[in-house]
PDB file of C-alpha atoms and ligand atoms in Angstrom:
ATOM      1  CA  MET A   1      86.312 119.136 118.211  1.00  0.00           C
ATOM      2  CA  THR A   2      86.909 118.191 114.565  1.00  0.00           C
ATOM      3  CA  ALA A   3      87.107 114.450 113.881  1.00  0.00           C
ATOM      4  CA  PRO A   4      90.602 113.148 114.760  1.00  0.00           C
ATOM      5  CA  ARG A   5      93.123 112.426 112.001  1.00  0.00           C
ATOM      6  CA  VAL A   6      95.515 109.843 113.379  1.00  0.00           C
ATOM      7  CA  LEU A   7      98.406 107.961 111.755  1.00  0.00           C
ATOM      8  CA  ILE A   8      99.721 104.724 113.289  1.00  0.00           C
ATOM      9  CA  MET A   9     103.160 103.478 112.284  1.00  0.00           C
ATOM     10  CA  GLY A  10     105.357 100.541 113.230  1.00  0.00           C
ATOM     11  CA  PRO A  11     106.959  97.419 111.785  1.00  0.00           C
ATOM     12  CA  PRO A  12     104.998  94.397 110.502  1.00  0.00           C
ATOM     13  CA  GLY A  13     103.480  92.655 113.524  1.00  0.00           C
ATOM     14  CA  ALA A  14     103.757  95.656 115.850  1.00  0.00           C
ATOM     15  CA  GLY A  15     100.003  95.586 116.478  1.00  0.00           C
ATOM     16  CA  LYS A  16      98.871  98.371 114.140  1.00  0.00           C
ATOM     17  CA  GLY A  17      95.807  96.451 112.942  1.00  0.00           C
ATOM     18  CA  THR A  18      94.889  95.248 116.447  1.00  0.00           C
ATOM     19  CA  GLN A  19      95.056  98.744 117.945  1.00  0.00           C
ATOM     20  CA  SER A  20      93.538 100.534 114.932  1.00  0.00           C
ATOM     21  CA  ARG A  21      90.333  98.522 115.174  1.00  0.00           C
ATOM     22  CA  THR A  22      89.923  99.593 118.812  1.00  0.00           C
ATOM     23  CA  ILE A  23      90.825 103.225 118.075  1.00  0.00           C
ATOM     24  CA  ALA A  24      88.327 103.412 115.190  1.00  0.00           C
ATOM     25  CA  GLU A  25      85.553 102.106 117.401  1.00  0.00           C
ATOM     26  CA  ALA A  26      86.385 104.245 120.450  1.00  0.00           C
ATOM     27  CA  TYR A  27      86.663 107.536 118.529  1.00  0.00           C
ATOM     28  CA  ASP A  28      84.062 106.678 115.873  1.00  0.00           C
ATOM     29  CA  ILE A  29      86.453 107.258 112.971  1.00  0.00           C
ATOM     30  CA  GLU A  30      87.282 105.348 109.786  1.00  0.00           C
ATOM     31  CA  HIS A  31      89.958 102.600 109.839  1.00  0.00           C
ATOM     32  CA  VAL A  32      91.862 103.223 106.600  1.00  0.00           C
ATOM     33  CA  THR A  33      94.207 100.276 106.052  1.00  0.00           C
ATOM     34  CA  THR A  34      96.177  99.670 102.879  1.00  0.00           C
ATOM     35  CA  GLY A  35      96.923  96.062 103.888  1.00  0.00           C
ATOM     36  CA  ASP A  36      93.226  95.076 104.056  1.00  0.00           C
ATOM     37  CA  ALA A  37      92.361  97.122 100.951  1.00  0.00           C
ATOM     38  CA  LEU A  38      95.116  95.387  98.987  1.00  0.00           C
ATOM     39  CA  ARG A  39      94.179  91.930 100.313  1.00  0.00           C
ATOM     40  CA  SER A  40      90.664  92.519  98.920  1.00  0.00           C
ATOM     41  CA  ASN A  41      92.234  93.378  95.544  1.00  0.00           C
ATOM     42  CA  LYS A  42      95.053  90.833  95.379  1.00  0.00           C
ATOM     43  CA  GLN A  43      94.185  89.768  91.820  1.00  0.00           C
ATOM     44  CA  MET A  44      93.735  93.300  90.399  1.00  0.00           C
ATOM     45  CA  ASP A  45      95.398  93.605  86.972  1.00  0.00           C
ATOM     46  CA  ILE A  46      98.185  96.213  87.235  1.00  0.00           C
ATOM     47  CA  SER A  47     100.152  94.941  84.219  1.00  0.00           C
ATOM     48  CA  ASP A  48      99.789  98.370  82.531  1.00  0.00           C
ATOM     49  CA  LEU A  49     102.367  99.709  85.048  1.00  0.00           C
ATOM     50  CA  ASP A  50     104.873  97.359  83.404  1.00  0.00           C
ATOM     51  CA  MET A  51     106.702  96.579  86.651  1.00  0.00           C
ATOM     52  CA  GLU A  52     108.053  93.415  88.312  1.00  0.00           C
ATOM     53  CA  TYR A  53     104.665  91.704  88.954  1.00  0.00           C
ATOM     54  CA  ASP A  54     101.203  92.020  87.399  1.00  0.00           C
ATOM     55  CA  THR A  55      99.023  91.880  90.554  1.00  0.00           C
ATOM     56  CA  PRO A  56      99.243  93.347  94.108  1.00  0.00           C
ATOM     57  CA  GLY A  57      99.061  89.800  95.510  1.00  0.00           C
ATOM     58  CA  GLU A  58     102.406  88.792  94.019  1.00  0.00           C
ATOM     59  CA  TYR A  59     104.167  91.719  95.729  1.00  0.00           C
ATOM     60  CA  MET A  60     102.413  90.991  99.016  1.00  0.00           C
ATOM     61  CA  ASP A  61     103.179  87.261  99.103  1.00  0.00           C
ATOM     62  CA  ALA A  62     106.867  88.068  98.554  1.00  0.00           C
ATOM     63  CA  GLY A  63     106.804  90.707 101.312  1.00  0.00           C
ATOM     64  CA  GLU A  64     107.604  93.509  98.841  1.00  0.00           C
ATOM     65  CA  LEU A  65     105.892  96.906  98.629  1.00  0.00           C
ATOM     66  CA  VAL A  66     103.063  97.245  96.107  1.00  0.00           C
ATOM     67  CA  PRO A  67     103.829 100.079  93.604  1.00  0.00           C
ATOM     68  CA  ASP A  68     103.124 103.599  94.898  1.00  0.00           C
ATOM     69  CA  GLU A  69     100.673 104.429  92.069  1.00  0.00           C
ATOM     70  CA  VAL A  70      98.303 101.702  93.269  1.00  0.00           C
ATOM     71  CA  VAL A  71      98.541 102.470  96.982  1.00  0.00           C
ATOM     72  CA  ASN A  72      98.401 106.268  96.683  1.00  0.00           C
ATOM     73  CA  ALA A  73      95.119 106.054  94.758  1.00  0.00           C
ATOM     74  CA  ILE A  74      93.561 103.777  97.424  1.00  0.00           C
ATOM     75  CA  VAL A  75      94.496 106.140 100.246  1.00  0.00           C
ATOM     76  CA  GLU A  76      93.500 109.320  98.448  1.00  0.00           C
ATOM     77  CA  LYS A  77      89.992 107.981  97.817  1.00  0.00           C
ATOM     78  CA  ALA A  78      89.588 106.572 101.344  1.00  0.00           C
ATOM     79  CA  LEU A  79      90.688 109.804 103.059  1.00  0.00           C
ATOM     80  CA  ALA A  80      88.468 111.959 100.853  1.00  0.00           C
ATOM     81  CA  ASP A  81      85.480 109.848 101.962  1.00  0.00           C
ATOM     82  CA  ALA A  82      86.387 109.800 105.687  1.00  0.00           C
ATOM     83  CA  ASP A  83      85.298 112.145 108.477  1.00  0.00           C
ATOM     84  CA  GLY A  84      88.210 111.439 110.802  1.00  0.00           C
ATOM     85  CA  PHE A  85      90.475 108.417 110.372  1.00  0.00           C
ATOM     86  CA  ILE A  86      93.089 106.095 111.783  1.00  0.00           C
ATOM     87  CA  LEU A  87      95.506 105.461 108.925  1.00  0.00           C
ATOM     88  CA  ASP A  88      97.321 102.086 109.143  1.00  0.00           C
ATOM     89  CA  GLY A  89      99.951 100.763 106.682  1.00  0.00           C
ATOM     90  CA  TYR A  90     100.690 104.016 104.839  1.00  0.00           C
ATOM     91  CA  PRO A  91     103.010 105.818 104.201  1.00  0.00           C
ATOM     92  CA  ARG A  92     105.695 103.144 103.880  1.00  0.00           C
ATOM     93  CA  ASN A  93     108.383 105.084 102.012  1.00  0.00           C
ATOM     94  CA  PRO A  94     109.400 108.764 101.689  1.00  0.00           C
ATOM     95  CA  GLU A  95     107.566 109.156  98.340  1.00  0.00           C
ATOM     96  CA  GLN A  96     104.281 108.006  99.910  1.00  0.00           C
ATOM     97  CA  ALA A  97     104.897 110.392 102.827  1.00  0.00           C
ATOM     98  CA  ASP A  98     105.241 113.268 100.335  1.00  0.00           C
ATOM     99  CA  GLU A  99     101.917 112.219  98.768  1.00  0.00           C
ATOM    100  CA  LEU A 100     100.222 112.105 102.153  1.00  0.00           C
ATOM    101  CA  ASP A 101     101.470 115.623 102.956  1.00  0.00           C
ATOM    102  CA  GLY A 102      99.477 116.825  99.949  1.00  0.00           C
ATOM    103  CA  MET A 103      96.312 114.951 100.978  1.00  0.00           C
ATOM    104  CA  THR A 104      95.755 115.875 104.641  1.00  0.00           C
ATOM    105  CA  ASP A 105      97.121 117.247 107.908  1.00  0.00           C
ATOM    106  CA  LEU A 106      97.589 114.883 110.861  1.00  0.00           C
ATOM    107  CA  ASP A 107      96.686 115.533 114.509  1.00  0.00           C
ATOM    108  CA  VAL A 108      98.606 112.628 116.060  1.00  0.00           C
ATOM    109  CA  VAL A 109     101.287 110.219 114.799  1.00  0.00           C
ATOM    110  CA  LEU A 110     101.592 107.043 116.902  1.00  0.00           C
ATOM    111  CA  SER A 111     104.736 104.920 116.543  1.00  0.00           C
ATOM    112  CA  LEU A 112     104.551 101.379 117.973  1.00  0.00           C
ATOM    113  CA  GLU A 113     107.998 100.120 119.014  1.00  0.00           C
ATOM    114  CA  VAL A 114     108.636  96.329 119.101  1.00  0.00           C
ATOM    115  CA  GLY A 115     111.903  94.345 118.779  1.00  0.00           C
ATOM    116  CA  ARG A 116     112.652  92.044 115.824  1.00  0.00           C
ATOM    117  CA  ASP A 117     112.545  88.683 117.685  1.00  0.00           C
ATOM    118  CA  GLU A 118     109.124  89.486 119.141  1.00  0.00           C
ATOM    119  CA  LEU A 119     107.871  90.545 115.685  1.00  0.00           C
ATOM    120  CA  ILE A 120     109.015  87.263 114.119  1.00  0.00           C
ATOM    121  CA  ALA A 121     107.284  85.230 116.873  1.00  0.00           C
ATOM    122  CA  ARG A 122     104.046  87.205 116.493  1.00  0.00           C
ATOM    123  CA  LEU A 123     103.903  87.006 112.702  1.00  0.00           C
ATOM    124  CA  THR A 124     104.943  83.391 112.111  1.00  0.00           C
ATOM    125  CA  GLY A 125     102.437  82.314 114.798  1.00  0.00           C
ATOM    126  CA  ARG A 126      99.549  84.471 113.568  1.00  0.00           C
ATOM    127  CA  ARG A 127      96.458  82.716 112.194  1.00  0.00           C
ATOM    128  CA  VAL A 128      93.476  84.475 110.641  1.00  0.00           C
ATOM    129  CA  ASP A 129      89.782  83.556 110.639  1.00  0.00           C
ATOM    130  CA  PRO A 130      88.858  83.910 106.934  1.00  0.00           C
ATOM    131  CA  GLU A 131      85.199  84.510 107.847  1.00  0.00           C
ATOM    132  CA  THR A 132      85.616  87.396 110.310  1.00  0.00           C
ATOM    133  CA  GLY A 133      89.150  88.643 109.591  1.00  0.00           C
ATOM    134  CA  GLU A 134      89.945  88.239 113.323  1.00  0.00           C
ATOM    135  CA  ASN A 135      93.627  87.554 114.182  1.00  0.00           C
ATOM    136  CA  TYR A 136      94.714  84.750 116.533  1.00  0.00           C
ATOM    137  CA  HIS A 137      98.051  83.271 117.595  1.00  0.00           C
ATOM    138  CA  VAL A 138      99.027  79.588 117.805  1.00  0.00           C
ATOM    139  CA  GLU A 139     100.644  79.991 121.221  1.00  0.00           C
ATOM    140  CA  PHE A 140      99.139  83.038 122.916  1.00  0.00           C
ATOM    141  CA  ASN A 141      95.606  83.392 121.638  1.00  0.00           C
ATOM    142  CA  MET A 142      93.631  80.520 120.103  1.00  0.00           C
ATOM    143  CA  PRO A 143      89.826  80.655 119.798  1.00  0.00           C
ATOM    144  CA  GLU A 144      87.831  78.442 122.180  1.00  0.00           C
ATOM    145  CA  ASP A 145      85.292  77.460 119.520  1.00  0.00           C
ATOM    146  CA  SER A 146      86.647  74.319 117.754  1.00  0.00           C
ATOM    147  CA  GLU A 147      84.822  75.228 114.522  1.00  0.00           C
ATOM    148  CA  VAL A 148      86.700  78.548 114.386  1.00  0.00           C
ATOM    149  CA  ARG A 149      89.985  76.815 115.300  1.00  0.00           C
ATOM    150  CA  GLU A 150      89.640  74.421 112.375  1.00  0.00           C
ATOM    151  CA  ARG A 151      89.047  77.087 109.755  1.00  0.00           C
ATOM    152  CA  LEU A 152      92.024  79.310 110.720  1.00  0.00           C
ATOM    153  CA  VAL A 153      94.569  79.996 107.969  1.00  0.00           C
ATOM    154  CA  GLN A 154      98.089  81.425 107.800  1.00  0.00           C
ATOM    155  CA  ARG A 155      98.647  84.533 105.675  1.00  0.00           C
ATOM    156  CA  GLU A 156     100.980  83.719 102.777  1.00  0.00           C
ATOM    157  CA  ASP A 157     103.269  86.597 103.856  1.00  0.00           C
ATOM    158  CA  ASP A 158     103.507  85.234 107.438  1.00  0.00           C
ATOM    159  CA  ARG A 159     105.802  82.398 106.304  1.00  0.00           C
ATOM    160  CA  ARG A 160     109.266  82.824 107.831  1.00  0.00           C
ATOM    161  CA  GLU A 161     111.056  83.864 104.615  1.00  0.00           C
ATOM    162  CA  ALA A 162     108.452  86.504 103.705  1.00  0.00           C
ATOM    163  CA  VAL A 163     108.442  87.802 107.303  1.00  0.00           C
ATOM    164  CA  GLU A 164     112.221  88.332 107.243  1.00  0.00           C
ATOM    165  CA  ASN A 165     111.871  90.162 103.930  1.00  0.00           C
ATOM    166  CA  ARG A 166     109.034  92.376 105.229  1.00  0.00           C
ATOM    167  CA  LEU A 167     111.168  93.374 108.214  1.00  0.00           C
ATOM    168  CA  ASP A 168     114.115  94.213 105.925  1.00  0.00           C
ATOM    169  CA  VAL A 169     111.816  96.224 103.633  1.00  0.00           C
ATOM    170  CA  PHE A 170     110.491  98.073 106.710  1.00  0.00           C
ATOM    171  CA  GLU A 171     113.986  98.944 107.926  1.00  0.00           C
ATOM    172  CA  ALA A 172     115.103 100.192 104.507  1.00  0.00           C
ATOM    173  CA  ASN A 173     111.961 102.075 103.441  1.00  0.00           C
ATOM    174  CA  THR A 174     109.703 102.882 106.387  1.00  0.00           C
ATOM    175  CA  GLU A 175     112.093 103.620 109.260  1.00  0.00           C
ATOM    176  CA  PRO A 176     113.297 106.807 107.495  1.00  0.00           C
ATOM    177  CA  VAL A 177     109.654 107.926 107.303  1.00  0.00           C
ATOM    178  CA  ILE A 178     109.212 107.424 111.057  1.00  0.00           C
ATOM    179  CA  GLU A 179     112.398 109.435 111.640  1.00  0.00           C
ATOM    180  CA  ARG A 180     110.844 112.239 109.626  1.00  0.00           C
ATOM    181  CA  TYR A 181     107.613 112.184 111.693  1.00  0.00           C
ATOM    182  CA  ARG A 182     109.619 112.587 114.918  1.00  0.00           C
ATOM    183  CA  GLU A 183     109.624 116.298 114.032  1.00  0.00           C
ATOM    184  CA  HIS A 184     105.788 116.374 113.967  1.00  0.00           C
ATOM    185  CA  ASP A 185     104.136 118.127 116.976  1.00  0.00           C
ATOM    186  CA  GLY A 186     101.771 115.200 117.478  1.00  0.00           C
ATOM    187  CA  PHE A 187     104.444 112.442 117.356  1.00  0.00           C
ATOM    188  CA  VAL A 188     104.292 109.917 120.198  1.00  0.00           C
ATOM    189  CA  GLU A 189     106.287 106.728 120.723  1.00  0.00           C
ATOM    190  CA  ILE A 190     104.375 103.783 122.243  1.00  0.00           C
ATOM    191  CA  ASP A 191     105.885 100.679 123.886  1.00  0.00           C
ATOM    192  CA  GLY A 192     104.253  97.998 121.705  1.00  0.00           C
ATOM    193  CA  GLU A 193     105.735  95.092 123.693  1.00  0.00           C
ATOM    194  CA  GLN A 194     103.179  95.497 126.485  1.00  0.00           C
ATOM    195  CA  ALA A 195     100.049  93.291 126.525  1.00  0.00           C
ATOM    196  CA  PRO A 196      97.452  94.463 123.966  1.00  0.00           C
ATOM    197  CA  ALA A 197      95.143  95.963 126.640  1.00  0.00           C
ATOM    198  CA  ASP A 198      98.044  97.941 128.122  1.00  0.00           C
ATOM    199  CA  VAL A 199      99.112  99.202 124.696  1.00  0.00           C
ATOM    200  CA  TRP A 200      95.535 100.358 124.166  1.00  0.00           C
ATOM    201  CA  GLN A 201      95.432 102.133 127.552  1.00  0.00           C
ATOM    202  CA  THR A 202      98.665 103.994 126.732  1.00  0.00           C
ATOM    203  CA  ILE A 203      97.330 105.003 123.320  1.00  0.00           C
ATOM    204  CA  GLN A 204      93.997 106.150 124.743  1.00  0.00           C
ATOM    205  CA  ASP A 205      95.713 108.325 127.381  1.00  0.00           C
ATOM    206  CA  GLU A 206      97.937 109.920 124.734  1.00  0.00           C
ATOM    207  CA  LEU A 207      95.079 110.530 122.306  1.00  0.00           C
ATOM    208  CA  ASP A 208      92.817 112.030 124.976  1.00  0.00           C
ATOM    209  CA  GLU A 209      95.589 114.373 126.067  1.00  0.00           C
ATOM    210  CA  ARG A 210      96.515 115.451 122.539  1.00  0.00           C
ATOM    211  CA  LEU A 211      93.044 115.660 120.998  1.00  0.00           C
ATOM    212  CA  GLY A 212      91.630 117.599 123.971  1.00  0.00           C
TER     213      GLY A 212
HETATM  214  P1  AP5 B 301      99.847  94.998 106.085  1.00  0.00           P
HETATM  215  O1  AP5 B 301      98.651  94.157 106.131  1.00  0.00           O
HETATM  216  O2  AP5 B 301      99.752  96.454 106.394  1.00  0.00           O
HETATM  217  O3  AP5 B 301     100.904  94.263 106.964  1.00  0.00           O
HETATM  218  P2  AP5 B 301     102.004  94.803 107.961  1.00  0.00           P
HETATM  219  O4  AP5 B 301     102.305  96.238 108.040  1.00  0.00           O
HETATM  220  O5  AP5 B 301     103.135  93.932 107.620  1.00  0.00           O
HETATM  221  O6  AP5 B 301     101.314  94.633 109.293  1.00  0.00           O
HETATM  222  P3  AP5 B 301     100.653  93.370 109.890  1.00  0.00           P
HETATM  223  O7  AP5 B 301      99.208  93.321 109.540  1.00  0.00           O
HETATM  224  O8  AP5 B 301     101.431  92.125 109.612  1.00  0.00           O
HETATM  225  O9  AP5 B 301     100.915  93.669 111.406  1.00  0.00           O
HETATM  226  P4  AP5 B 301     100.215  94.698 112.366  1.00  0.00           P
HETATM  227  O10 AP5 B 301     101.207  95.724 112.822  1.00  0.00           O
HETATM  228  O11 AP5 B 301      98.909  95.190 111.827  1.00  0.00           O
HETATM  229  O12 AP5 B 301     100.001  93.733 113.594  1.00  0.00           O
HETATM  230  P5  AP5 B 301      98.694  92.938 114.056  1.00  0.00           P
HETATM  231  O13 AP5 B 301      97.825  93.838 114.847  1.00  0.00           O
HETATM  232  O14 AP5 B 301      98.085  92.179 112.924  1.00  0.00           O
HETATM  233  O15 AP5 B 301     100.548  94.901 104.649  1.00  0.00           O
HETATM  234  C1  AP5 B 301     100.720  93.663 104.001  1.00  0.00           C
HETATM  235  C2  AP5 B 301     101.398  93.888 102.643  1.00  0.00           C
HETATM  236  O16 AP5 B 301     100.588  94.781 101.827  1.00  0.00           O
HETATM  237  C3  AP5 B 301     102.779  94.568 102.673  1.00  0.00           C
HETATM  238  O17 AP5 B 301     103.803  93.662 102.932  1.00  0.00           O
HETATM  239  C4  AP5 B 301     102.812  95.147 101.246  1.00  0.00           C
HETATM  240  O18 AP5 B 301     103.082  94.167 100.296  1.00  0.00           O
HETATM  241  C5  AP5 B 301     101.404  95.625 101.025  1.00  0.00           C
HETATM  242  N1  AP5 B 301     101.207  97.024 101.469  1.00  0.00           N
HETATM  243  C6  AP5 B 301     100.433  97.473 102.495  1.00  0.00           C
HETATM  244  N2  AP5 B 301     100.514  98.815 102.589  1.00  0.00           N
HETATM  245  C7  AP5 B 301     101.351  99.226 101.611  1.00  0.00           C
HETATM  246  C8  AP5 B 301     101.866 100.498 101.211  1.00  0.00           C
HETATM  247  N3  AP5 B 301     101.537 101.625 101.874  1.00  0.00           N
HETATM  248  N4  AP5 B 301     102.738 100.547 100.175  1.00  0.00           N
HETATM  249  C9  AP5 B 301     103.070  99.440  99.499  1.00  0.00           C
HETATM  250  N5  AP5 B 301     102.631  98.204  99.827  1.00  0.00           N
HETATM  251  C10 AP5 B 301     101.787  98.093 100.869  1.00  0.00           C
HETATM  252  O19 AP5 B 301      99.383  91.906 115.071  1.00  0.00           O
HETATM  253  C11 AP5 B 301     100.260  90.891 114.621  1.00  0.00           C
HETATM  254  C12 AP5 B 301     100.131  89.642 115.516  1.00  0.00           C
HETATM  255  O20 AP5 B 301     100.569  89.947 116.833  1.00  0.00           O
HETATM  256  C13 AP5 B 301      98.695  89.123 115.678  1.00  0.00           C
HETATM  257  O21 AP5 B 301      98.721  87.720 115.769  1.00  0.00           O
HETATM  258  C14 AP5 B 301      98.213  89.751 116.990  1.00  0.00           C
HETATM  259  O22 AP5 B 301      97.218  88.962 117.612  1.00  0.00           O
HETATM  260  C15 AP5 B 301      99.503  89.794 117.779  1.00  0.00           C
HETATM  261  N6  AP5 B 301      99.594  90.954 118.689  1.00  0.00           N
HETATM  262  C16 AP5 B 301      99.194  92.238 118.429  1.00  0.00           C
HETATM  263  N7  AP5 B 301      99.470  93.041 119.469  1.00  0.00           N
HETATM  264  C17 AP5 B 301     100.096  92.241 120.401  1.00  0.00           C
HETATM  265  C18 AP5 B 301     100.653  92.487 121.702  1.00  0.00           C
HETATM  266  N8  AP5 B 301     100.629  93.703 122.261  1.00  0.00           N
HETATM  267  N9  AP5 B 301     101.205  91.431 122.369  1.00  0.00           N
HETATM  268  C19 AP5 B 301     101.230  90.188 121.805  1.00  0.00           C
HETATM  269  N10 AP5 B 301     100.708  89.892 120.581  1.00  0.00           N
HETATM  270  C20 AP5 B 301     100.161  90.905 119.901  1.00  0.00           C
END
């Protein structure tokens, strides 16, 4: 079997990052995530593009999409270096989907489905451990270790206003891309409102069936 090439899609807060980490480990493939790559390069100078903002971080904090030129280059390099991947956070608009078509074929396209109220609760309550990158939640999932609890931070784009904007940007730009992937042979819709372990079980069953 060649190494699996899997795309995971879904709105902000659907659980793409949570599930991708497990998928990458279980199938021994690369987790290619534009969100994490951009967070590591928030201060990068992109003023030569002469667009609204001069760094990726300013787009991200506002909940806007970072310009395609920046994101396409990140993904192209990451996929060229990967032997099998789970791609998370890209493509987010039809132009990026066209780019991806030219970079690689996909074996499976997972679409996590979660309603807007649940997404808002998950995102505004999310807290991140800056040392490990692990995600927690103020109501559902706090760490037992008090040292970890005290160092948790909220992502700038998890403030209510930015969350609402990210969801609007998703509906306008990314939903049409998901509609397009419904035609793909490997497209599968996943109920993302189940508990994380149940979402993972559903994904694993689908991947095992489709990857053979
Ligand atoms: P990115 O980091 O990709 O953010 P996102 O897509 O908004 O996704 P999130 O990380 O918020 O959510 P997720 O689906 O990964 O959910 P998670 O598993 O964390 O992008 C950030 C920004 O970067 C964008 O806004 C944009 O500016 C820029 N960017 C990135 N890619 C780009 C691109 N291609 N083009 C242009 N710009 C780009 O889970 C969320 C929370 O819910 C956690 O607290 C988790 O513990 C909890 N949770 C997860 N699963 C469950 C469950 N089943 N039940 C209950 N709680 C759960």
